[in-house]
PDB file of C-alpha atoms and ligand atoms in Angstrom:
ATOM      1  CA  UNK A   1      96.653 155.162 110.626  1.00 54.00           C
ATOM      2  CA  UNK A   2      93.240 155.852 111.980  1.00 61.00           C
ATOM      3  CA  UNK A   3      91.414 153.237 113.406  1.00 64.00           C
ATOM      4  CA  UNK A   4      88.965 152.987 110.606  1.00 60.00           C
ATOM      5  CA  UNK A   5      92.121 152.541 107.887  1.00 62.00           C
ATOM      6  CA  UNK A   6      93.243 149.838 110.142  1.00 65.00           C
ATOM      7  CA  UNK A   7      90.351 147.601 110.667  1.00 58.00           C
ATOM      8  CA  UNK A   8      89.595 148.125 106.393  1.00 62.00           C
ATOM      9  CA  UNK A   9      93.386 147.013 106.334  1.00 62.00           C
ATOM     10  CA  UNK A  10      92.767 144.091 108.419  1.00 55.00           C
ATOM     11  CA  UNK A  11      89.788 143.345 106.264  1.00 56.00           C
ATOM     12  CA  UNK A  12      91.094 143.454 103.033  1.00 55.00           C
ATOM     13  CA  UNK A  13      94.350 141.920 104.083  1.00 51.00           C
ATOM     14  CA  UNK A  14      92.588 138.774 105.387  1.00 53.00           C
ATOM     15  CA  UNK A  15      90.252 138.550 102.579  1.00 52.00           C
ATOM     16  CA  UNK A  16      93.344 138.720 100.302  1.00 53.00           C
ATOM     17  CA  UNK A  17      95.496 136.173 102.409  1.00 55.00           C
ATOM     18  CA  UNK A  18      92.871 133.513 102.572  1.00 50.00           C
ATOM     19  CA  UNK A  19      92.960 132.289  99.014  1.00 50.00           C
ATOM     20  CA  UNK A  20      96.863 132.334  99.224  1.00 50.00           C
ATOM     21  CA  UNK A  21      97.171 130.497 102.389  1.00 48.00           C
ATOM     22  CA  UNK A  22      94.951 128.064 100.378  1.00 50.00           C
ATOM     23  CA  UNK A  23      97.261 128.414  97.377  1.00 51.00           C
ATOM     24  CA  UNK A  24     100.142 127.795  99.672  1.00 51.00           C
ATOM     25  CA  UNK A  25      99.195 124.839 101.071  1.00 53.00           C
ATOM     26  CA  UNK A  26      98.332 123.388  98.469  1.00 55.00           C
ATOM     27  CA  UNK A  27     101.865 124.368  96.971  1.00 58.00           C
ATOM     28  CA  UNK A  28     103.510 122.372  99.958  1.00 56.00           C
ATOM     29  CA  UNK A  29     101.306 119.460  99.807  1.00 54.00           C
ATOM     30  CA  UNK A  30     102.182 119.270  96.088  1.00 55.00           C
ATOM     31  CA  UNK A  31     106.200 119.850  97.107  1.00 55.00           C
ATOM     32  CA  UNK A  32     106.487 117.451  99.892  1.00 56.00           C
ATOM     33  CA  UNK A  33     104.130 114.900  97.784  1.00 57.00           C
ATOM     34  CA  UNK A  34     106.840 115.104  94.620  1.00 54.00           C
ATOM     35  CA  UNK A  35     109.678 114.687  96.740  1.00 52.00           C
ATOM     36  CA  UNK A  36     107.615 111.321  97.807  1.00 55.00           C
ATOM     37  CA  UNK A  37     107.007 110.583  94.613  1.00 87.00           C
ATOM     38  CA  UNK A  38     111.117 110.806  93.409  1.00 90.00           C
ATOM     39  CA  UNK A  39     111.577 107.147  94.256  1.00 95.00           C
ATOM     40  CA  UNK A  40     109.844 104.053  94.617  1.00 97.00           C
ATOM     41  CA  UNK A  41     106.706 103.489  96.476  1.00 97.00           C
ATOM     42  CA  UNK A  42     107.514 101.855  99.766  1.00 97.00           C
ATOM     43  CA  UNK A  43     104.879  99.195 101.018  1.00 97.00           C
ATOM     44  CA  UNK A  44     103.882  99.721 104.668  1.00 96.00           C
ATOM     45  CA  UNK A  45     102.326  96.190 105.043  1.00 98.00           C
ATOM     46  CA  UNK A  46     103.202  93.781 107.680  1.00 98.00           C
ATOM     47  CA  UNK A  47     102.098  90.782 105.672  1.00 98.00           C
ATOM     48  CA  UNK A  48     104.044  91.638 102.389  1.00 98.00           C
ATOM     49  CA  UNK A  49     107.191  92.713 104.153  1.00 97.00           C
ATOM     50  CA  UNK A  50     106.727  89.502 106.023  1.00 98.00           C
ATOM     51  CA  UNK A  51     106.197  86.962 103.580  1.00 98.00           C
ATOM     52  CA  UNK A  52     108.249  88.624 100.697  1.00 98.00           C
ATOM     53  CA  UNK A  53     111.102  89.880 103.105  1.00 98.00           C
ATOM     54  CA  UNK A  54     111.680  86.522 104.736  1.00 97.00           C
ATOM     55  CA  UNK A  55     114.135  85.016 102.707  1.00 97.00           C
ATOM     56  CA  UNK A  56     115.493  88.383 100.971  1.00 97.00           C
ATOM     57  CA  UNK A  57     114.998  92.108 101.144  1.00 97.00           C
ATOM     58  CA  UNK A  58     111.181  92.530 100.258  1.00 98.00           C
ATOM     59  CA  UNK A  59     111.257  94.247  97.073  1.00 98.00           C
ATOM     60  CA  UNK A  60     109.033  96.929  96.576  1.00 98.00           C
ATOM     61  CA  UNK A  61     105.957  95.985  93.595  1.00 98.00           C
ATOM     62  CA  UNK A  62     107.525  99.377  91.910  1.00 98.00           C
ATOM     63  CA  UNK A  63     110.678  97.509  91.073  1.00 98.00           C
ATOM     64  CA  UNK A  64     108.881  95.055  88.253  1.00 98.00           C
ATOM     65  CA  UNK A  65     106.201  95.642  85.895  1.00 98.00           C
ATOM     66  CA  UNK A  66     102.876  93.985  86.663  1.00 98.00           C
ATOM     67  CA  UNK A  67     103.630  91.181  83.513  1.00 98.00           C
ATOM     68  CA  UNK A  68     106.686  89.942  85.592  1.00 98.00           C
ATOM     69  CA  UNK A  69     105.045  90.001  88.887  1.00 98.00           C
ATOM     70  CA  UNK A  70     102.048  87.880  87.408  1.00 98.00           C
ATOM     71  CA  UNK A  71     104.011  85.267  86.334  1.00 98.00           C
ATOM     72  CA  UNK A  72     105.929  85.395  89.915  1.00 98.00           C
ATOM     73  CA  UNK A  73     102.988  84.970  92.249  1.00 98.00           C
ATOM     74  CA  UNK A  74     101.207  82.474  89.984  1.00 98.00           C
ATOM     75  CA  UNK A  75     100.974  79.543  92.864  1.00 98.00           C
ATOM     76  CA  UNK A  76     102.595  76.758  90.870  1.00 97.00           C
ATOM     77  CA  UNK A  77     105.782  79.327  89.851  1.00 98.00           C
ATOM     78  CA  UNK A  78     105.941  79.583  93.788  1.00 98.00           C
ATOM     79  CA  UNK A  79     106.454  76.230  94.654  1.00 98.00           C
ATOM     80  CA  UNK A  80     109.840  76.333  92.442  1.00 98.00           C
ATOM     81  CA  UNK A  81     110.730  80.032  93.327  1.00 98.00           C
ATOM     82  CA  UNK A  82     114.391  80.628  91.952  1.00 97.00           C
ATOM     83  CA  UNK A  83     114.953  77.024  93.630  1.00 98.00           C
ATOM     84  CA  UNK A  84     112.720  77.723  96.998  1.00 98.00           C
ATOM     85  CA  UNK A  85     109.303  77.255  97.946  1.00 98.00           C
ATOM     86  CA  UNK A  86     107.735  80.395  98.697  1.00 98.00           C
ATOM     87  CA  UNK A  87     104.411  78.721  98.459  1.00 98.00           C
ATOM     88  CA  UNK A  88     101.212  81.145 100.271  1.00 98.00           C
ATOM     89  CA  UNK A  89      98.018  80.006 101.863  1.00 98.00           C
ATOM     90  CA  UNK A  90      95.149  81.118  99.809  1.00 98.00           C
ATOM     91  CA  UNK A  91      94.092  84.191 101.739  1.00 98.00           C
ATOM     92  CA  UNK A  92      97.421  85.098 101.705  1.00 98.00           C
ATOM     93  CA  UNK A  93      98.465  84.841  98.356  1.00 98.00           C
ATOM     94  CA  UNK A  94      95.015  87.146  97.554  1.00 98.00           C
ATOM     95  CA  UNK A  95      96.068  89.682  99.710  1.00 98.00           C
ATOM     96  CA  UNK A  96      99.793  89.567  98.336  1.00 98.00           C
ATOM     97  CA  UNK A  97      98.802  89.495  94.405  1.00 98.00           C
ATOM     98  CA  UNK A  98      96.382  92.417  95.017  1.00 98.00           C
ATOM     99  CA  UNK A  99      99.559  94.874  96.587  1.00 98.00           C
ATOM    100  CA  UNK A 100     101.756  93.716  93.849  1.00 98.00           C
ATOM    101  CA  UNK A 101      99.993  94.142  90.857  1.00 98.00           C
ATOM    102  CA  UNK A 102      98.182  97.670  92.042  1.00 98.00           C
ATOM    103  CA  UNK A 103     101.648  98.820  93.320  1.00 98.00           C
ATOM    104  CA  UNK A 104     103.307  97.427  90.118  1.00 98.00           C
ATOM    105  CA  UNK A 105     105.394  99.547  88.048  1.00 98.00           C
ATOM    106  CA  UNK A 106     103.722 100.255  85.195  1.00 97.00           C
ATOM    107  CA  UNK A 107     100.811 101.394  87.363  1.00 97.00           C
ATOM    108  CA  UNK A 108     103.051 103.614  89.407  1.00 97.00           C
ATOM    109  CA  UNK A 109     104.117 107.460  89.119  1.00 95.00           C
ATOM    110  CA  UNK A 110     107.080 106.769  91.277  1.00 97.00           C
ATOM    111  CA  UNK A 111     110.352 108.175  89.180  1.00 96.00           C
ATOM    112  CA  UNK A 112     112.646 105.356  89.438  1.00 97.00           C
ATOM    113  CA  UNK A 113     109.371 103.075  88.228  1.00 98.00           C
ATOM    114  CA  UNK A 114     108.741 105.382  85.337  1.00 97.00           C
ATOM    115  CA  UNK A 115     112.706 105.046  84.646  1.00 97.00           C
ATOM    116  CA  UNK A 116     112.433 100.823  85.199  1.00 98.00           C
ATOM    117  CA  UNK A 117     109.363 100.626  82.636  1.00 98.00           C
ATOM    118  CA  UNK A 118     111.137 103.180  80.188  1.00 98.00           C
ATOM    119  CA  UNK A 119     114.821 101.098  79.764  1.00 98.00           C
ATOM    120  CA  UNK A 120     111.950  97.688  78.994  1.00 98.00           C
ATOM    121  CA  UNK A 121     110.974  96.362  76.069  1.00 97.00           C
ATOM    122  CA  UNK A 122     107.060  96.820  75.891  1.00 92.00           C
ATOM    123  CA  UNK A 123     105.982  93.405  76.897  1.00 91.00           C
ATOM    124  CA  UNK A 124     109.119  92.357  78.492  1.00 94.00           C
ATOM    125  CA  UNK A 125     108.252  90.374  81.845  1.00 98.00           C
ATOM    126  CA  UNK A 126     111.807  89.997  83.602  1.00 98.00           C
ATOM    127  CA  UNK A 127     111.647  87.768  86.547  1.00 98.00           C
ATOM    128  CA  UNK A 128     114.533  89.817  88.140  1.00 98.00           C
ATOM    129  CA  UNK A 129     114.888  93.443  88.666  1.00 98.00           C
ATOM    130  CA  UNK A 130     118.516  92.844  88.522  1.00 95.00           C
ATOM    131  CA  UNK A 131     117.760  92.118  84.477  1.00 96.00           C
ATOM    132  CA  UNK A 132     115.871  95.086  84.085  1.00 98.00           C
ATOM    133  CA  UNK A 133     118.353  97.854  81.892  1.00 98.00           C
ATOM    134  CA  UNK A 134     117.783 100.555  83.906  1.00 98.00           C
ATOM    135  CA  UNK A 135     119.066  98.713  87.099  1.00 98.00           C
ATOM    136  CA  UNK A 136     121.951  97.034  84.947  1.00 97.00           C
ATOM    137  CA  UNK A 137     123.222 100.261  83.685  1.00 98.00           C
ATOM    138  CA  UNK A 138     122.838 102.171  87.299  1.00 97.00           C
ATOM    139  CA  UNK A 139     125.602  99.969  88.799  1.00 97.00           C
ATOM    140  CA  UNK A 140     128.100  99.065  85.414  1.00 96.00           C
ATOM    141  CA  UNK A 141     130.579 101.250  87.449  1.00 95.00           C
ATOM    142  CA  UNK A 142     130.712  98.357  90.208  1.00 96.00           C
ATOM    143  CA  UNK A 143     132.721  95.257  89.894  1.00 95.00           C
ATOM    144  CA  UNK A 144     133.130  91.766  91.183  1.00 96.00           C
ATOM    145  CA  UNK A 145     134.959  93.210  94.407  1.00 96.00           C
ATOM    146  CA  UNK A 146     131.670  95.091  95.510  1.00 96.00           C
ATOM    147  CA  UNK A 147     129.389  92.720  94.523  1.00 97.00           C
ATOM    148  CA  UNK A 148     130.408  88.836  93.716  1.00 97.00           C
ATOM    149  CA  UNK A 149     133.317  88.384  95.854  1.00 97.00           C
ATOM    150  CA  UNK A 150     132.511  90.541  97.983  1.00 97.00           C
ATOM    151  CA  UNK A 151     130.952  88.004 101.465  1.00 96.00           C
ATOM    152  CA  UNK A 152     128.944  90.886 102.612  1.00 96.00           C
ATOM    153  CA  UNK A 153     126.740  91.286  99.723  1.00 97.00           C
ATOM    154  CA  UNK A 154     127.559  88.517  97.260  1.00 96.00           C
ATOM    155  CA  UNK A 155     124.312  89.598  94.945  1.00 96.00           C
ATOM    156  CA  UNK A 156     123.438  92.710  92.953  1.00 97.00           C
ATOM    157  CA  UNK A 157     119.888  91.602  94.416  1.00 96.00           C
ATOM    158  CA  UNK A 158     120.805  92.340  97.947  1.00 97.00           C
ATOM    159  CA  UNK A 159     119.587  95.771  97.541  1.00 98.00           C
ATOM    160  CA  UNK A 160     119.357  96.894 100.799  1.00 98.00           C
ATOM    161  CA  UNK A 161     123.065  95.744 101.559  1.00 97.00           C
ATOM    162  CA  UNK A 162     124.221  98.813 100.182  1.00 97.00           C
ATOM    163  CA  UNK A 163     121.033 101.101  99.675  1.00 97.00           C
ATOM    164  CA  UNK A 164     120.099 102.219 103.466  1.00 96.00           C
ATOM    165  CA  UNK A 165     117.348 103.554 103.072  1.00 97.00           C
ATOM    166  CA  UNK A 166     116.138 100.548 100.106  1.00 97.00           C
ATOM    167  CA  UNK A 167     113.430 100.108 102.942  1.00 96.00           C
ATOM    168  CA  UNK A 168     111.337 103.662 102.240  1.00 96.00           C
ATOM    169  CA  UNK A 169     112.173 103.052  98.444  1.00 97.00           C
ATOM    170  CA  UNK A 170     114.517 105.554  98.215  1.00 97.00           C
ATOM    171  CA  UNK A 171     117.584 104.518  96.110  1.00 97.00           C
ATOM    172  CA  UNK A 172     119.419 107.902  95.668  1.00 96.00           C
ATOM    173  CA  UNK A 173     123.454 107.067  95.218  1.00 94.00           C
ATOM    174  CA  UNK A 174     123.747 109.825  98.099  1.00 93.00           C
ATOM    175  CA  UNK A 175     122.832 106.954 100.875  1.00 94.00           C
ATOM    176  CA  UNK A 176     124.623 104.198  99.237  1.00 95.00           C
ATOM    177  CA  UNK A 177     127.279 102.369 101.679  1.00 95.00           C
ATOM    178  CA  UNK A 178     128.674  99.204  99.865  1.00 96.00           C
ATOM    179  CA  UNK A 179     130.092  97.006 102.909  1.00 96.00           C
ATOM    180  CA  UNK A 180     133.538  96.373 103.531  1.00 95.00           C
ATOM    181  CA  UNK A 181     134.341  99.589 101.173  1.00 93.00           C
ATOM    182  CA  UNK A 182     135.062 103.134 102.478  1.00 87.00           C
ATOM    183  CA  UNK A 183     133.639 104.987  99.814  1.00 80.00           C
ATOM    184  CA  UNK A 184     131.379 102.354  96.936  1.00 71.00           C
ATOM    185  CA  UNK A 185     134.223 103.995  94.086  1.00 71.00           C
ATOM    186  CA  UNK A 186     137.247 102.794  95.962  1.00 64.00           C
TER     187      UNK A 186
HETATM  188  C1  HEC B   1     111.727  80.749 100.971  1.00 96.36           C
HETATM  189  C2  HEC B   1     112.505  81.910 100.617  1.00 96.36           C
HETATM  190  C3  HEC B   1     111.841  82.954  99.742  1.00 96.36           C
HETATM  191  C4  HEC B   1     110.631  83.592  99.943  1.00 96.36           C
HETATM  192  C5  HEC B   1     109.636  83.393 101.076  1.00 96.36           C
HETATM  193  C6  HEC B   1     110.479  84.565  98.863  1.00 96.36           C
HETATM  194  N1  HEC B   1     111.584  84.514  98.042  1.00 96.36           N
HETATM  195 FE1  HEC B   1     111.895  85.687  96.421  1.00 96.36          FE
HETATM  196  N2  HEC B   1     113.680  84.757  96.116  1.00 96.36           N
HETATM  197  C7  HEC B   1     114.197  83.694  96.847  1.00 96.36           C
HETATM  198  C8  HEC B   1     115.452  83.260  96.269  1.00 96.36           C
HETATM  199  C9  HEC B   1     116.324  82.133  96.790  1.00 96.36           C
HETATM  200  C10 HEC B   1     115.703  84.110  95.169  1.00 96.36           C
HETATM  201  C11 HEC B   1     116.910  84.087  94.237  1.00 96.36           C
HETATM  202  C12 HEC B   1     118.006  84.919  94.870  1.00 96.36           C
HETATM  203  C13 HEC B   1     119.237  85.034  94.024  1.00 96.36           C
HETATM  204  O1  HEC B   1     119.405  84.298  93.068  1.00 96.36           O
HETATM  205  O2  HEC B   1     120.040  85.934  94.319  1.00 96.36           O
HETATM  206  C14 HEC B   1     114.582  85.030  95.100  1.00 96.36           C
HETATM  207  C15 HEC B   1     114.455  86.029  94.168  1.00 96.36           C
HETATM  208  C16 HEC B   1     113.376  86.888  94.044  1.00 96.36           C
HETATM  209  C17 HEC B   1     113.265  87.914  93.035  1.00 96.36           C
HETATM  210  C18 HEC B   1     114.307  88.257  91.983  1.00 96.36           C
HETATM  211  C19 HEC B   1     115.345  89.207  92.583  1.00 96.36           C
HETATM  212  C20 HEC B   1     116.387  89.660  91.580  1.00 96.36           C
HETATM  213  O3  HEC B   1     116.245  90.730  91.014  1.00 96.36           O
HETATM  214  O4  HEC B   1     117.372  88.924  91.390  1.00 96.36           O
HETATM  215  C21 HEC B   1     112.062  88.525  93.217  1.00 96.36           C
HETATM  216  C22 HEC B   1     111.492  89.680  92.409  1.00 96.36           C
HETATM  217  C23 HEC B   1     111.417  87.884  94.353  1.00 96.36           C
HETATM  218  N3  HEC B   1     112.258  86.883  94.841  1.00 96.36           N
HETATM  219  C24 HEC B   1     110.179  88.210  94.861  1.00 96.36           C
HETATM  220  C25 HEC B   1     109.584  87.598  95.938  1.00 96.36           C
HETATM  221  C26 HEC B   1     108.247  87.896  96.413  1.00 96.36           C
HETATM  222  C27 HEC B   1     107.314  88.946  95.816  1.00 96.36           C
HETATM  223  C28 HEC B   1     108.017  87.112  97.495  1.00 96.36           C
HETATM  224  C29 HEC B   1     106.763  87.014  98.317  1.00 96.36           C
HETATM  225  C30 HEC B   1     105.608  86.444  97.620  1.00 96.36           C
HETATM  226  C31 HEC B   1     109.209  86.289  97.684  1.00 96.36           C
HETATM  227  N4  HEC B   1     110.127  86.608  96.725  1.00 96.36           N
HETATM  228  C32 HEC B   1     109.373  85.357  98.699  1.00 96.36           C
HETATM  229  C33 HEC B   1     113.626  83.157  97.981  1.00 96.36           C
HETATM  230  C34 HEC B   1     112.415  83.547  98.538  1.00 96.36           C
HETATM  231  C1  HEC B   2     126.965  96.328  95.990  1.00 96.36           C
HETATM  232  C2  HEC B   2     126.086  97.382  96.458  1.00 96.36           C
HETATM  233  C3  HEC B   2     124.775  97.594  95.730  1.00 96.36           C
HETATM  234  C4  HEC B   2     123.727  96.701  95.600  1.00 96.36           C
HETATM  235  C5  HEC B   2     123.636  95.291  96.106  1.00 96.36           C
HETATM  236  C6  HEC B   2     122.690  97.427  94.870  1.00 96.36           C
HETATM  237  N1  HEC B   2     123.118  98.686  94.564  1.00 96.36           N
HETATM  238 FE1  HEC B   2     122.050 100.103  93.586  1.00 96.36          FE
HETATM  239  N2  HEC B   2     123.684 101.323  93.582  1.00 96.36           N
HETATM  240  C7  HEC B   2     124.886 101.057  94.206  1.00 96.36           C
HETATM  241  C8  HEC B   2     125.814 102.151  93.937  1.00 96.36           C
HETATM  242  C9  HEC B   2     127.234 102.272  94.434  1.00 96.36           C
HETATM  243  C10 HEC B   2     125.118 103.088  93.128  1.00 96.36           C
HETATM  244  C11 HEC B   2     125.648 104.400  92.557  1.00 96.36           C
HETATM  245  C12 HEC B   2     126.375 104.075  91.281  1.00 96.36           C
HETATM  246  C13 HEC B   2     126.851 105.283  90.536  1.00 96.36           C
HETATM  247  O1  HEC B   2     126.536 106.423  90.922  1.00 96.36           O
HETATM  248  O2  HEC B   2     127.550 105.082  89.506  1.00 96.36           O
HETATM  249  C14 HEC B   2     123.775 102.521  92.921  1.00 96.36           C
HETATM  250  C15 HEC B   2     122.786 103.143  92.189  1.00 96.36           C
HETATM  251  C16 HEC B   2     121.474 102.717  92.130  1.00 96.36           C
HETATM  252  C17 HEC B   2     120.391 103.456  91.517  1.00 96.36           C
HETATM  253  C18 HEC B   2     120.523 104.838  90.869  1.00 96.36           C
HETATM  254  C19 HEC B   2     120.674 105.887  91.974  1.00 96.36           C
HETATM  255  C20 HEC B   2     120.815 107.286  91.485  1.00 96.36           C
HETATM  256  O3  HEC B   2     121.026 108.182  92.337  1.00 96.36           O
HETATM  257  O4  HEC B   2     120.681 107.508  90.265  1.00 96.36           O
HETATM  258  C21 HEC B   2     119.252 102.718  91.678  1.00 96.36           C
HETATM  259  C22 HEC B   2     117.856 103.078  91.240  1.00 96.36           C
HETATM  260  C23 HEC B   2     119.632 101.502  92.372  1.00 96.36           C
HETATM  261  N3  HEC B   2     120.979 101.544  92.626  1.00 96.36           N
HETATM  262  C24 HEC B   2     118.743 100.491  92.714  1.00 96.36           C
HETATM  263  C25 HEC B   2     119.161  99.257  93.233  1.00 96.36           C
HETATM  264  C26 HEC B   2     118.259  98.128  93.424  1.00 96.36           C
HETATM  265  C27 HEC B   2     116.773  98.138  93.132  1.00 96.36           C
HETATM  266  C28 HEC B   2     119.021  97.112  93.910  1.00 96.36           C
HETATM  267  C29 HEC B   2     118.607  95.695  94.203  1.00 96.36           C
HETATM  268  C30 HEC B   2     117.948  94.979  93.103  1.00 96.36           C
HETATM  269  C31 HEC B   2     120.383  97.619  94.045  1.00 96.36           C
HETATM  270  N4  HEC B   2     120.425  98.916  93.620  1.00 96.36           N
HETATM  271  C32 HEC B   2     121.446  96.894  94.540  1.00 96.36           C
HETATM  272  C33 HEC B   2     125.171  99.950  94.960  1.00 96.36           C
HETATM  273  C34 HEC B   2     124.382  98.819  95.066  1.00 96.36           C
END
């Protein structure tokens, strides 16, 4: 190749490559951002993991749509929370609401919140996610022994007993330990 072929080569090659390393990174982006998406968004905020996680693992705003979580935060319903006060200062309980019902979801694109809002009733407001169909009908291969009697976890609503990576939203059975239990189908 003369030296004129290969500088026209160079040209033409770079002038081809630069909409397809734009293409391409685009096409990653969108991978990596779908493979986020497969879940349920995780909330990376100190006060709602705080508050919400205190007393239980703090359930991501994906896991309910935003009819259940409005009748949850409403201040008098958390005086009397499932038996608990879980009562918020007022700058508080703004700041909470706001994450929940933006996050909630029916206003999500999260898989496993598309799945949640798909097994409800349209206008069903459960107050637990361990009502919602979807969740019921993941884990109607588990009995008592994982769950119930089992001291470790005692609740179906002690997600991230067994989920290990509940915390990023993820959920997969892949990453599912149930404690006290080799394998969760023993
Ligand atoms: C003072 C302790 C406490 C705090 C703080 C608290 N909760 Fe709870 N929460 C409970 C108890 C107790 C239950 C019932 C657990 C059970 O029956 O297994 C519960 C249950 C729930 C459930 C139903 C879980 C299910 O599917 O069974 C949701 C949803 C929930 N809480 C959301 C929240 C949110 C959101 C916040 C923050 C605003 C919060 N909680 C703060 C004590 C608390
Ligand atoms: C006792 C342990 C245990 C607890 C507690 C538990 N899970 Fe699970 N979960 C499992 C197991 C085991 C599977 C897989 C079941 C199967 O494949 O038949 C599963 C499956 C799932 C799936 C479907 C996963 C997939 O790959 O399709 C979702 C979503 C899920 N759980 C969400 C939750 C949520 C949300 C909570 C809390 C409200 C919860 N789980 C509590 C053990 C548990």
């Amino acid at each position: 190749m003369n030296k004129i072929n290969q500088i026209s080569s160079l040209v033409i090659c770079t002038v081809l490559m630069t909409p397809y390393s734009y293409a391409s990174d685009g096409f990653f982006d969108w991978m990596s951002s779908t493979k986020r998406m497969k879940g349920i968004e995780a909330i990376d905020d100190k006060v709602y993991n705080e508050e919400c996680g205190a007393c239980h693992f703090a359930y991501q705003p994906g896991l309910l749509p935003q009819a259940s979580w409005k009748k949850l935060i409403d201040p008098k319903a958390l005086e009397d929370h499932f038996g608990d006060n879980a009562e918020l200062d007022a700058e508080t309980h703004k700041h909470i609401e706001t994450i929940l019902l933006d996050k909630a979801a029916d206003k999500s694109h999260y898989k496993r919140s598309r799945k949640i809002m798909a097994s409800l009733d349209k206008d069903s407001a459960p107050l637990r996610i361990s009502e919602i169909p979807y969740i019921i009908e993941k884990h109607d291969e588990l009995s008592s022994k994982h769950i119930k009697d089992n001291p470790q976890v005692k609740s179906l609503s002690a997600c991230a007993k067994c989920h290990q990576n509940a915390e990023q939203g993820e959920f997969d059975e892949d990453n599912v330990r149930i404690p006290g239990f080799k394998q969760w189908d023993d």
